[in-house]
Coordinates of N, CA and C in Angstrom, one line a residue:
X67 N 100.0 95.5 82.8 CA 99.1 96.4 83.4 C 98.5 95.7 84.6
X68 N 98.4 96.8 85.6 CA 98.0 96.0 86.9 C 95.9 96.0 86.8
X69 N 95.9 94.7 87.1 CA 94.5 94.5 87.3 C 93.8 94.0 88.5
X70 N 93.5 94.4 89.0 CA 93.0 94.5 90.7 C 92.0 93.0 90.7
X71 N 92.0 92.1 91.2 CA 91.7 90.6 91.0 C 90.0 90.6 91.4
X72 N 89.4 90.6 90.2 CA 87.7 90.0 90.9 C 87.0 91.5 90.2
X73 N 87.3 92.3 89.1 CA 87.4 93.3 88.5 C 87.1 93.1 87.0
X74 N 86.6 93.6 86.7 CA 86.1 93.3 85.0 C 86.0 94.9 84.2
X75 N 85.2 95.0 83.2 CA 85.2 95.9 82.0 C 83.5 96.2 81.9
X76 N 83.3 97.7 82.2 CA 82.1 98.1 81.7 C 82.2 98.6 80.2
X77 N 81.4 98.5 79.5 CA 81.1 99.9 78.1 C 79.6 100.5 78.6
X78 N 80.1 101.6 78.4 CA 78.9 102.9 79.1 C 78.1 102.9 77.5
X79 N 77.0 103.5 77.5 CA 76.2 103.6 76.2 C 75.1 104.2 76.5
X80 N 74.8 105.3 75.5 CA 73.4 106.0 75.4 C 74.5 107.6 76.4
X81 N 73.3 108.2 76.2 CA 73.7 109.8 76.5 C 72.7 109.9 78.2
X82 N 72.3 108.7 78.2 CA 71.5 109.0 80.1 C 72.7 108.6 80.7
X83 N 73.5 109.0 81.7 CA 74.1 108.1 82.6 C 73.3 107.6 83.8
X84 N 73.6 105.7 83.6 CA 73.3 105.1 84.9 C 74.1 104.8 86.0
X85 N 74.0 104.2 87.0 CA 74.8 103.9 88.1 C 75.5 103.0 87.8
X86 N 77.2 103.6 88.1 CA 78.5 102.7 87.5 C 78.3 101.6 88.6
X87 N 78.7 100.3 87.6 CA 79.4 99.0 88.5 C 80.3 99.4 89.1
X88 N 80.8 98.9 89.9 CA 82.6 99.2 90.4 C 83.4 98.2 88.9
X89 N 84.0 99.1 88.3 CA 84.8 97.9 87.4 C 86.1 98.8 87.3
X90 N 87.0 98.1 86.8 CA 88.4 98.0 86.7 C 88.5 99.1 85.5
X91 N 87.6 98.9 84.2 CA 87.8 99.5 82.9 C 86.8 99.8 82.6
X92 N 86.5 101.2 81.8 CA 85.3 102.0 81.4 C 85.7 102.1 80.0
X93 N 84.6 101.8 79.4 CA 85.0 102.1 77.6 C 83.7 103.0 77.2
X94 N 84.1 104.0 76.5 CA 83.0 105.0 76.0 C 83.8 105.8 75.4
X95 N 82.5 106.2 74.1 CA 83.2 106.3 72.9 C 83.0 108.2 73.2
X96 N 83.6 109.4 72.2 CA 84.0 110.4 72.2 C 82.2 110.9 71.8
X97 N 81.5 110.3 71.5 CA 79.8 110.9 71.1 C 79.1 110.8 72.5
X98 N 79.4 110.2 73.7 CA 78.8 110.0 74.7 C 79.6 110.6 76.2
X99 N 81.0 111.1 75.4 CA 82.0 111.4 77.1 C 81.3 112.3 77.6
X100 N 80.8 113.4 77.0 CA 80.3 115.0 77.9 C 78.8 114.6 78.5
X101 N 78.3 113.5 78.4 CA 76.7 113.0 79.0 C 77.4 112.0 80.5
X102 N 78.8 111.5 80.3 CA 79.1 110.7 81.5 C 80.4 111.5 82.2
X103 N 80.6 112.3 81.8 CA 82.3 112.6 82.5 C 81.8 113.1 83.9
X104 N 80.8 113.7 84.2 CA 80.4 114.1 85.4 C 80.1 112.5 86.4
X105 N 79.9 112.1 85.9 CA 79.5 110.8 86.6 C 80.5 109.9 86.8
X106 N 81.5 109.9 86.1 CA 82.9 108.8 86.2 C 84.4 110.0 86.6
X107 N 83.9 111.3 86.8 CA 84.8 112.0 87.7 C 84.2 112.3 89.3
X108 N 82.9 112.1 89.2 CA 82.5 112.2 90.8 C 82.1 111.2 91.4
X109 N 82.5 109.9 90.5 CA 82.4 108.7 91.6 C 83.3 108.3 92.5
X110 N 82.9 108.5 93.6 CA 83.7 108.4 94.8 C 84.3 106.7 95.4
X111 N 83.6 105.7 94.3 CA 84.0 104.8 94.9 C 85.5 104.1 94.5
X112 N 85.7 104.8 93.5 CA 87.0 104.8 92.4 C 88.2 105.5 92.8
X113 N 89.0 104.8 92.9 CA 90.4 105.5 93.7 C 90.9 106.7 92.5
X114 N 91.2 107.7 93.2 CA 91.5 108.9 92.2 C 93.3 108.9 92.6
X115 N 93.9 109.2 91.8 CA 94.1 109.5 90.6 C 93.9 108.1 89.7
X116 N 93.2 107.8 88.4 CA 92.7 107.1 87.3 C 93.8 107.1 86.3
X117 N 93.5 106.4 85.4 CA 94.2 106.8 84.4 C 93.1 106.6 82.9
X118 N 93.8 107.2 82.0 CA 92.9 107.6 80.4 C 93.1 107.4 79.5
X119 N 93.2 106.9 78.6 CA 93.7 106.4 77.4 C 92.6 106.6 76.3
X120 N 92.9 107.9 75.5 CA 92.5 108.3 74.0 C 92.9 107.9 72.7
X121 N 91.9 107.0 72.5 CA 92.5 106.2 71.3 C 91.8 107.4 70.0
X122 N 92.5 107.7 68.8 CA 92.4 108.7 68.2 C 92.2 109.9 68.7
X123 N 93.2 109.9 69.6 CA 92.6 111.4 69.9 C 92.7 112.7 69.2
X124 N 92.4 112.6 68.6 CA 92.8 113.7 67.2 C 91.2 114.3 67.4
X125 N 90.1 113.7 67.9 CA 89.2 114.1 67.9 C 89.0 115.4 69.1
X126 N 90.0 115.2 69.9 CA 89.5 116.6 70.9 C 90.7 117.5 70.6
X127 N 90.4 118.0 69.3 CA 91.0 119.2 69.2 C 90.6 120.9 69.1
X128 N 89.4 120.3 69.1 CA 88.6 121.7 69.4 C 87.8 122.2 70.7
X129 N 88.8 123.6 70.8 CA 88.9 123.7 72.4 C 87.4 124.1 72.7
X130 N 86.1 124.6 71.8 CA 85.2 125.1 72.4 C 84.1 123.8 72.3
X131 N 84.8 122.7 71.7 CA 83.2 121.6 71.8 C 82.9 120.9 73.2
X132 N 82.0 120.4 72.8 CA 81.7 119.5 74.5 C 82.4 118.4 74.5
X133 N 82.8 118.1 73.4 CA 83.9 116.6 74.1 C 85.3 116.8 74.1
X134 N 85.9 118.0 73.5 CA 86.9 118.4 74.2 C 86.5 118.8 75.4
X135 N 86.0 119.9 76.1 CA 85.8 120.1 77.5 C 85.4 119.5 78.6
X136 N 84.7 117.9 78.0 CA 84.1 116.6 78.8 C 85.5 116.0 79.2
X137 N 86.5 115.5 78.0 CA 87.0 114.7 77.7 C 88.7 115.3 78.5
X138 N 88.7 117.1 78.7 CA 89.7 117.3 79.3 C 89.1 117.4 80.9
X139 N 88.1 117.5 81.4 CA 87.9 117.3 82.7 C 88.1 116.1 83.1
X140 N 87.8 114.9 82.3 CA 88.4 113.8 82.8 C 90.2 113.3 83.2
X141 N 90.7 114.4 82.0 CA 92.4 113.8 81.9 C 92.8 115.1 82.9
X142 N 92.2 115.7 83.5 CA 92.7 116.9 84.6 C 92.6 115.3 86.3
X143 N 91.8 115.0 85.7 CA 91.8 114.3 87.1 C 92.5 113.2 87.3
X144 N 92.7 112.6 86.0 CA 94.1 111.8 86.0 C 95.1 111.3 86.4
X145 N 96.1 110.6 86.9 CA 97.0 110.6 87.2 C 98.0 110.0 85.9
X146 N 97.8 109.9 84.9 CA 98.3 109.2 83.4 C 97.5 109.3 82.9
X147 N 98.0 110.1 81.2 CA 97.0 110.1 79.8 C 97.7 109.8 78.8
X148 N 97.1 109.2 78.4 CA 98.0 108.6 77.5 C 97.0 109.0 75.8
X149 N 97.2 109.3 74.9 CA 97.1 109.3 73.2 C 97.6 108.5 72.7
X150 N 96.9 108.2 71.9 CA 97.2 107.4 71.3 C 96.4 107.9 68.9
X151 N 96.7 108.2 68.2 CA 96.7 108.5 67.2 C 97.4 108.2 66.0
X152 N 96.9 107.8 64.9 CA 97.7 107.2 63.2 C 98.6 108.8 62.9
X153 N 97.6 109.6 62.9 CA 97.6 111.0 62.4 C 97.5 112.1 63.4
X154 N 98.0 112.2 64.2 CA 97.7 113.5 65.3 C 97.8 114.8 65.0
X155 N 98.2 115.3 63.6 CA 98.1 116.6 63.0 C 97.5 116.1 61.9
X156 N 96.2 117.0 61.8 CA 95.6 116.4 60.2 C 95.7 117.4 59.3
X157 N 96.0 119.3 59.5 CA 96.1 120.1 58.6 C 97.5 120.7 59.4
X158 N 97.5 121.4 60.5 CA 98.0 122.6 61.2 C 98.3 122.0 62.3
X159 N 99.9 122.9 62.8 CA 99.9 122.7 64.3 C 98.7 123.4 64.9
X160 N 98.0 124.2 65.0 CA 97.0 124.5 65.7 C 96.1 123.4 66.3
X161 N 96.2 122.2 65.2 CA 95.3 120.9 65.7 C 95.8 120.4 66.8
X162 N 96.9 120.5 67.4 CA 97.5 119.8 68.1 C 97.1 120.3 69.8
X163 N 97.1 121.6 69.8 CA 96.5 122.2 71.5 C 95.2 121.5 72.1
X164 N 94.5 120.9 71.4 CA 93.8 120.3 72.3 C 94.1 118.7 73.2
X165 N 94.9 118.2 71.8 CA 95.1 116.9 72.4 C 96.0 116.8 73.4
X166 N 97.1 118.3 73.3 CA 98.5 118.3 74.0 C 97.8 119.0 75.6
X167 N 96.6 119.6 75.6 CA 96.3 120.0 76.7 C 95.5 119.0 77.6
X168 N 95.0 118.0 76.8 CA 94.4 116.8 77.6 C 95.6 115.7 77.7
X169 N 96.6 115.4 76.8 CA 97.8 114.9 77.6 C 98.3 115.1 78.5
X170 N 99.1 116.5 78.2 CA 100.0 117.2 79.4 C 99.5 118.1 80.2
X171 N 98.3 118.3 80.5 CA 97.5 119.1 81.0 C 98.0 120.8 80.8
X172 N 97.3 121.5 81.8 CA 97.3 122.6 81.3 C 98.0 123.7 81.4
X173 N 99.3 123.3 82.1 CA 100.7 124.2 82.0 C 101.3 123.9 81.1
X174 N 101.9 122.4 80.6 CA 102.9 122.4 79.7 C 102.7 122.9 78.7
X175 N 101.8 123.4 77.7 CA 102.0 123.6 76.9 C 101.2 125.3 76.7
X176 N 100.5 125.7 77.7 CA 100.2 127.2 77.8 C 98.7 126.9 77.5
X177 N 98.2 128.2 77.4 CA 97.2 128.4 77.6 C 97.0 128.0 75.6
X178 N 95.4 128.4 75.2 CA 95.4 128.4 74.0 C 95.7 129.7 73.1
X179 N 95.7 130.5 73.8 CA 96.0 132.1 73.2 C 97.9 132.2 73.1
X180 N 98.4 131.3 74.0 CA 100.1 131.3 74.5 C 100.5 130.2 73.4
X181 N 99.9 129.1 72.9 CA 100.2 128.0 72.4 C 100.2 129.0 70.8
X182 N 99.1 129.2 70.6 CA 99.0 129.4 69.3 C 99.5 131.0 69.1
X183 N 100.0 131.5 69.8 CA 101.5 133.0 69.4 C 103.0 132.3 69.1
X184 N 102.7 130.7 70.1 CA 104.5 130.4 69.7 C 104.7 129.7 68.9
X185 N 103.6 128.9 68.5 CA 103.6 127.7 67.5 C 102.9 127.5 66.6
X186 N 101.7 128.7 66.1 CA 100.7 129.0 65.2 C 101.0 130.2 64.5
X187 N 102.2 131.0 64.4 CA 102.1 132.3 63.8 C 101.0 132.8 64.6
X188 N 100.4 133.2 65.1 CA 99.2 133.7 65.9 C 99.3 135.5 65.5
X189 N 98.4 135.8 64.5 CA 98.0 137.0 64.1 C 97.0 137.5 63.8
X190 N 96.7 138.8 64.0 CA 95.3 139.0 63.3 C 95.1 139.4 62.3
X191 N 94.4 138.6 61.6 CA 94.4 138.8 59.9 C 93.3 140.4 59.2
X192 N 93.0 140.1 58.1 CA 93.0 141.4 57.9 C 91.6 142.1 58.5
X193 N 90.6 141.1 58.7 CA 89.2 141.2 59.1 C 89.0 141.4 60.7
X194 N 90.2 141.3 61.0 CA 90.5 141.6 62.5 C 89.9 140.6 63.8
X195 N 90.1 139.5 62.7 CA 90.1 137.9 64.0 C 91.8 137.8 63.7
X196 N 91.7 136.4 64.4 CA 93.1 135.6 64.7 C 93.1 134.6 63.7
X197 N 94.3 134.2 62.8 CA 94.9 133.6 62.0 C 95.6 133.0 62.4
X198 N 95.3 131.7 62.4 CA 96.6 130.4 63.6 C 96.8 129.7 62.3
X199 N 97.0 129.7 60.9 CA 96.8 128.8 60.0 C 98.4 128.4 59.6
X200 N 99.6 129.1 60.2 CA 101.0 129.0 59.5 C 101.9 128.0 60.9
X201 N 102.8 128.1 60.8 CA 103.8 127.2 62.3 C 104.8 128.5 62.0
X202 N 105.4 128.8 63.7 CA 106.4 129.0 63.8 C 106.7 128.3 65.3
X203 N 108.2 128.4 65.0 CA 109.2 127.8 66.1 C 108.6 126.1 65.7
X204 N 109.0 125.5 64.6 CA 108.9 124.1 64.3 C 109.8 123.1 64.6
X205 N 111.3 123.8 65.1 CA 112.3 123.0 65.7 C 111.7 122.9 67.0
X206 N 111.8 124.0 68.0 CA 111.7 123.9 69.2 C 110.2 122.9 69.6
X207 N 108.9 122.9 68.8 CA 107.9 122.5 68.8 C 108.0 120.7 68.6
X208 N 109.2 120.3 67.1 CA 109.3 119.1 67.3 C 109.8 118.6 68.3
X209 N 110.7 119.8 69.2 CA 112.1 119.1 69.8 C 111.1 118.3 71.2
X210 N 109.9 119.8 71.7 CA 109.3 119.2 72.5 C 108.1 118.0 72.8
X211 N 107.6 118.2 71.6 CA 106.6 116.6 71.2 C 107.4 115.3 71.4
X212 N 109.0 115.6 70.6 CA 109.6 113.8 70.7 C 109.9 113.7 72.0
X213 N 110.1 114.4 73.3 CA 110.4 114.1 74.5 C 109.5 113.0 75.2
X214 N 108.1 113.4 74.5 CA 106.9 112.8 74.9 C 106.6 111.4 73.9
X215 N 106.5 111.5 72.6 CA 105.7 110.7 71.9 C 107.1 109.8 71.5
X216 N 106.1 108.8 71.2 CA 106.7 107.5 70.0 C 105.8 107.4 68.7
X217 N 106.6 107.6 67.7 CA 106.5 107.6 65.9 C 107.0 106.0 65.7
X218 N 105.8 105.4 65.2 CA 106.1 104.2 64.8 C 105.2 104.4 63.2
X219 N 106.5 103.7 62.2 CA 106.0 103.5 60.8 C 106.4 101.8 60.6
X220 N 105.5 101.9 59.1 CA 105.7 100.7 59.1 C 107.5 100.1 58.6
X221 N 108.1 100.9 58.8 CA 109.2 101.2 58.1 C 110.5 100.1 60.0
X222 N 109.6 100.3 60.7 CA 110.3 99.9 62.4 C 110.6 98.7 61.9
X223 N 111.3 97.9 61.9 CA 111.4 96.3 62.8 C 110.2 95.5 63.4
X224 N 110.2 96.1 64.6 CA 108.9 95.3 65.0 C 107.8 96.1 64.7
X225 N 107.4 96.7 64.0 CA 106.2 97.1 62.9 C 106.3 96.1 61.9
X226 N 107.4 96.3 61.2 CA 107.1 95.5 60.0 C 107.3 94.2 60.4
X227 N 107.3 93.4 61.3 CA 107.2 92.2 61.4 C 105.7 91.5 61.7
X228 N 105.3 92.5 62.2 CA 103.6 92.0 62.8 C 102.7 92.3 61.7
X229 N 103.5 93.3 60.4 CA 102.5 93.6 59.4 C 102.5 92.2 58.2
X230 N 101.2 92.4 57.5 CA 101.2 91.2 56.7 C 101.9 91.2 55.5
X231 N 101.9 90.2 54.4 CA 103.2 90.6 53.5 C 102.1 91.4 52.6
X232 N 102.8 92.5 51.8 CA 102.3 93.6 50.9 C 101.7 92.8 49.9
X233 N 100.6 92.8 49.0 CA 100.0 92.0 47.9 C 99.6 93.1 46.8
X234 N 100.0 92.9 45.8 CA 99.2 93.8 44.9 C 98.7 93.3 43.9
X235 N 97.7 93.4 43.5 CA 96.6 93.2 42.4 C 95.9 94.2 41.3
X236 N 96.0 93.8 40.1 CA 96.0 94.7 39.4 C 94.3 94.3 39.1
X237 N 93.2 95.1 39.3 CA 91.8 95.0 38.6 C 91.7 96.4 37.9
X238 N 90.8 95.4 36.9 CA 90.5 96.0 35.1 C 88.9 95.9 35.8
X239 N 89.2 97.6 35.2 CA 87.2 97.7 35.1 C 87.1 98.8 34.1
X240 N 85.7 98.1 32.8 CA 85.5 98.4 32.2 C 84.1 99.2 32.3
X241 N 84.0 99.8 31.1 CA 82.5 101.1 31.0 C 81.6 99.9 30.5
X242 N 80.4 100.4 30.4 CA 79.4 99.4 30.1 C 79.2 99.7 29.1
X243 N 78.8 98.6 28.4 CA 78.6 98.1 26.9 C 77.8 99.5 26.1
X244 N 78.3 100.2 24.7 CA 77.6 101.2 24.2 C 78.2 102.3 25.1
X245 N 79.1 102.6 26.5 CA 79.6 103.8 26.6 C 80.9 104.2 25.9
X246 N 80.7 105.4 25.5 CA 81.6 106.0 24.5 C 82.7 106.5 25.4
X247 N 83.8 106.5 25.2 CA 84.9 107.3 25.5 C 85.6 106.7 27.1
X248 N 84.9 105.8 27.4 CA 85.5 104.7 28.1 C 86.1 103.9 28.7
X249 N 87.8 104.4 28.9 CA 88.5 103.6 28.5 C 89.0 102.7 30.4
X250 N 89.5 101.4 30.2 CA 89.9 100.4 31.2 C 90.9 101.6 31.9
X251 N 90.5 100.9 33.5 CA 91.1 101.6 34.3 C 91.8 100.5 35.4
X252 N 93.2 101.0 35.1 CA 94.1 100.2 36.0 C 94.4 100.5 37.7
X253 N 94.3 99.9 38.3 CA 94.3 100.1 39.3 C 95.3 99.3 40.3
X254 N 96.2 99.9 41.1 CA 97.2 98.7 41.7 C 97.4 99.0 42.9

């Protein structure tokens, strides 16, 4: 990674924003981006296009909160975004339009009403909202995530080399003295 020589690392904190150092790297966490994004996208002293890096981003999946809409104004101005995520779907493909629109911004993957007709079943259920809760088109949908992402398990080579060796231990815990029905519970 290129690091511009005589350049260091801010962490932003609290919901006031104050006047940025010039620094190389900003760290702020997903509870405080929509109180600073206005301030670290209109600072002029900062060569634009930036780049972003969302660590869990599983968190801006919801298109109507403020740290999704903080957190995609930032990756619009961008020039590289990068995600990073354990779990990037935690129930539904539906979870996935927000992080894929602050990735790949806001063509590749359509709008949110376009995303979730081709890859949410997108219907209106009986109460006469929208039901995004099923997947369709799950080939074409994988085909186009792996063009983009890397799936690493612990199952890789160089995953499992950097991981520690597996240990297992079996603890016994019992009920306290005089409880009835009781019994030791194994655990591994």
């Amino acid at each position: 990674i290129y690091r511009p020589e005589g350049t260091s690392t801010q962490i932003l904190r609290g919901r006031t924003p104050s006047t940025l150092d010039l620094k190389w790297l900003y760290i702020l966490n997903y509870e405080i981006v929509d109180a600073w994004a206005e301030v670290l996208v209109g600072d002029r002293r900062h060569p634009t296009p930036f780049g972003v890096i969302l660590d869990e981003c599983v968190y801006v999946k919801g298109r109507k909160s403020q740290r999704f809409n903080s957190t995609a104004k930032l990756c619009d101005k961008a020039l590289s975004v990068i995600g990073l995520s354990g779990e990037p779907v935690e129930n539904r493909p539906s979870d996935l339009w927000g992080q894929l629109r602050c990735i790949r911004g806001k063509n590749d993957f359509g709008t949110f009403a376009q995303f979730h007709a081709r890859y949410c079943a997108g219907s209106i259920n009986e109460w006469g909202g929208y039901d995004y809760s099923k997947i369709s088109n799950p080939e074409e949908l994988r085909e186009r995530l792996y063009s983009f992402t890397i799936r690493r398990t612990k199952f890789d080579p160089e995953v499992a080399a950097s991981l520690p060796r597996t240990t297992r231990k079996v603890v016994i815990a019992r009920g306290a003295k005089g409880q009835i029905g009781s019994p030791s519970i194994h655990v591994s």
